[in-house]
Short mmCIF file of C-alpha atoms and ligand atoms in Angstrom, two decimals:
data_model
loop_
_atom_site.label_atom_id
_atom_site.label_comp_id
_atom_site.label_asym_id
_atom_site.label_seq_id
_atom_site.Cartn_x
_atom_site.Cartn_y
_atom_site.Cartn_z
CA MET A 1 115.82 122.41 122.94
CA LEU A 2 112.44 121.24 121.65
CA CYS A 3 111.84 124.40 119.65
CA CYS A 4 109.43 123.24 117.03
CA LYS A 5 105.66 122.95 117.58
CA PHE A 6 103.63 120.86 115.14
CA LEU A 7 100.21 120.42 113.73
CA THR A 8 99.58 117.07 112.01
CA ASP A 9 96.93 115.95 109.58
CA ARG A 10 94.62 112.99 110.12
CA MET A 11 96.85 110.64 108.17
CA LEU A 12 99.68 111.03 110.67
CA GLY A 13 98.30 109.41 113.82
CA THR A 14 101.35 107.35 114.62
CA LEU A 15 103.74 110.18 113.98
CA THR A 16 101.65 112.44 116.23
CA LYS A 17 101.94 109.89 119.10
CA TYR A 18 105.68 109.49 118.63
CA LEU A 19 106.28 113.23 118.58
CA ARG A 20 104.27 113.54 121.84
CA PHE A 21 106.24 110.64 123.34
CA MET A 22 109.37 112.61 122.60
CA GLY A 23 107.96 115.73 124.24
CA TYR A 24 107.05 117.77 121.16
CA ASP A 25 104.00 119.98 121.33
CA THR A 26 101.96 118.39 118.62
CA LEU A 27 98.34 119.25 117.88
CA SER A 28 96.38 116.92 115.65
CA ALA A 29 93.76 117.71 113.04
CA ASP A 30 91.31 115.69 115.13
CA ILE A 31 90.67 118.90 117.10
CA VAL A 32 88.77 120.06 113.97
CA VAL A 33 85.21 118.74 113.82
CA PRO A 34 85.13 115.92 111.25
CA GLY A 35 83.43 116.68 107.97
CA ASN A 36 84.38 120.38 107.95
CA SER A 37 84.78 121.01 104.23
CA ARG A 38 87.16 123.88 105.00
CA GLU A 39 89.38 121.72 107.22
CA ASP A 40 92.52 122.49 105.13
CA THR A 41 91.97 126.24 105.55
CA VAL A 42 91.34 125.82 109.27
CA LEU A 43 94.56 123.87 109.66
CA LEU A 44 96.52 126.50 107.79
CA LYS A 45 95.06 129.19 110.07
CA ILE A 46 95.88 127.25 113.27
CA ALA A 47 99.42 126.59 112.08
CA GLU A 48 100.00 130.24 111.21
CA GLY A 49 98.24 131.61 114.34
CA GLU A 50 100.15 129.37 116.76
CA GLY A 51 103.43 129.25 114.96
CA ARG A 52 103.13 125.50 114.34
CA ILE A 53 104.72 123.57 111.55
CA LEU A 54 102.02 121.78 109.58
CA LEU A 55 103.00 118.25 108.71
CA THR A 56 100.76 116.72 106.06
CA ARG A 57 100.60 113.76 103.66
CA ASP A 58 98.59 115.93 101.34
CA ARG A 59 100.88 117.52 98.76
CA GLU A 60 98.34 120.11 97.73
CA LEU A 61 97.81 121.26 101.30
CA ALA A 62 101.59 121.46 101.87
CA GLU A 63 101.86 123.63 98.77
CA ARG A 64 99.12 125.92 100.04
CA GLY A 65 101.06 126.23 103.33
CA GLU A 66 104.43 126.72 101.73
CA ASP A 67 104.67 130.34 103.00
CA ILE A 68 104.22 129.25 106.57
CA GLY A 69 106.61 126.35 106.39
CA ALA A 70 104.17 123.46 105.91
CA VAL A 71 105.95 120.18 105.21
CA HIS A 72 104.77 117.48 102.82
CA ILE A 73 105.45 114.13 104.51
CA LYS A 74 106.40 111.81 101.65
CA SER A 75 106.01 108.34 103.10
CA ASP A 76 103.38 106.30 104.95
CA ASP A 77 106.15 104.53 106.82
CA ILE A 78 106.66 105.89 110.38
CA PHE A 79 110.43 105.51 110.25
CA SER A 80 110.74 107.21 106.86
CA GLN A 81 108.56 110.02 108.27
CA LEU A 82 110.86 110.43 111.28
CA ARG A 83 113.91 110.32 109.09
CA GLN A 84 112.48 113.02 106.87
CA ILE A 85 111.75 115.46 109.72
CA ILE A 86 115.10 114.77 111.38
CA GLY A 87 116.70 115.41 107.98
CA GLU A 88 114.89 118.68 107.70
CA GLY A 89 116.20 119.67 111.11
CA LEU A 90 112.72 119.84 112.67
CA ILE A 91 113.37 117.39 115.50
CA SER A 92 116.50 116.24 117.23
CA GLY A 93 118.12 113.05 116.06
CA ASP A 94 118.52 111.82 119.63
CA LEU A 95 114.94 110.47 119.65
CA LYS A 96 114.64 110.53 123.39
CA VAL A 97 111.34 109.41 124.91
CA ARG A 98 110.50 111.93 127.58
CA MET A 99 107.12 111.32 129.26
CA GLU A 100 106.25 115.06 129.30
CA ARG A 101 103.07 115.12 127.22
CA CYS A 102 99.91 113.11 127.07
CA THR A 103 100.00 111.02 123.91
CA ILE A 104 96.25 111.25 123.58
CA CYS A 105 95.54 114.97 124.07
CA ASN A 106 98.98 116.71 123.97
CA SER A 107 98.56 118.28 127.51
CA LEU A 108 101.65 118.69 129.57
CA LEU A 109 101.86 116.02 132.26
CA ARG A 110 102.50 116.83 135.89
CA PRO A 111 103.78 114.59 138.74
CA ALA A 112 100.93 112.36 139.90
CA HIS A 113 99.52 112.76 143.41
CA PRO A 114 99.49 109.56 145.57
CA GLU A 115 95.72 109.28 145.42
CA GLU A 116 95.78 109.43 141.64
CA ILE A 117 98.24 106.53 141.58
CA GLU A 118 96.13 104.56 144.12
CA GLY A 119 92.98 105.26 142.16
CA ALA A 120 94.30 103.92 138.81
CA ASP A 121 93.63 100.19 138.78
CA TYR A 122 95.87 99.86 135.67
CA ALA A 123 98.93 101.13 137.54
CA PRO A 124 101.75 98.58 137.94
CA SER A 125 101.77 96.98 141.38
CA GLY A 126 105.55 96.78 141.91
CA ARG A 127 106.05 100.52 142.17
CA GLY A 128 109.78 100.54 143.16
CA ASN A 129 111.51 103.53 141.55
CA LEU A 130 108.92 104.23 138.94
CA LYS A 131 108.06 107.85 138.24
CA PHE A 132 104.35 108.61 137.83
CA CYS A 133 102.82 111.47 135.86
CA TRP A 134 99.25 112.55 135.37
CA CYS A 135 97.34 114.11 132.52
CA PRO A 136 94.92 116.55 134.11
CA ARG A 137 92.70 116.65 131.02
CA CYS A 138 92.29 112.88 130.34
CA ARG A 139 92.76 112.02 134.03
CA ARG A 140 95.18 109.30 132.90
CA LEU A 141 98.21 107.97 134.69
CA TYR A 142 101.58 107.56 132.99
CA TRP A 143 104.65 105.88 134.45
CA SER A 144 108.28 105.39 133.56
CA GLY A 145 109.73 101.97 133.01
CA THR A 146 110.72 99.38 130.47
CA HIS A 147 107.80 100.15 128.10
CA LEU A 148 109.37 103.59 127.48
CA THR A 149 112.94 102.39 127.12
CA ASN A 150 111.62 99.65 124.79
CA LEU A 151 109.79 102.22 122.68
CA GLU A 152 112.93 104.34 122.46
CA LYS A 153 114.87 101.31 121.38
CA LYS A 154 112.22 100.36 118.82
CA ILE A 155 112.31 103.90 117.31
CA LYS A 156 116.12 103.90 117.16
CA GLU A 157 116.32 100.39 115.72
CA GLY A 158 113.64 101.13 113.17
CA LEU A 159 115.50 104.18 111.99
CA SER A 160 118.86 102.53 111.73
CA CYS A 161 117.82 99.25 110.11
CA ARG A 162 116.05 100.90 107.22
CA MET A 163 118.69 103.49 106.35
ZN1 LIG B 1 95.55 113.80 128.04
#
């Protein structure tokens, strides 16, 4: 279902987070050491090597990556960006928030162990039916709940009200 993998440039931080929230495998240019004068070339190589679609605000970079399917993101507005990549068939229009990937590092989350939940002082106290996941790389706890449904609502409303 989530067939596309992405690589995003440094201008697309919010889009990167949103794609990860929706479960898309999304690497960010922040894995490249800052100040590398050949960053564009490095990004094109990673995109090609890993079969990732390069999303960039830089028209020139998108043109250089035309052969490997790089996409020039036209707007700075997050909802216009989402609308563009839905329009190009790169992500599904259902915009479901999935809690499958770490929004910080892109790692796949796994179910949290009880001691990991206990050890996170930022975990909600009323645990009820919440589902807890863990990022093994960041050692960060994620949980289901209204913040995720609210985010999904915000994305959907943002898209529909600016059509
Ligand atoms: Zn992480």
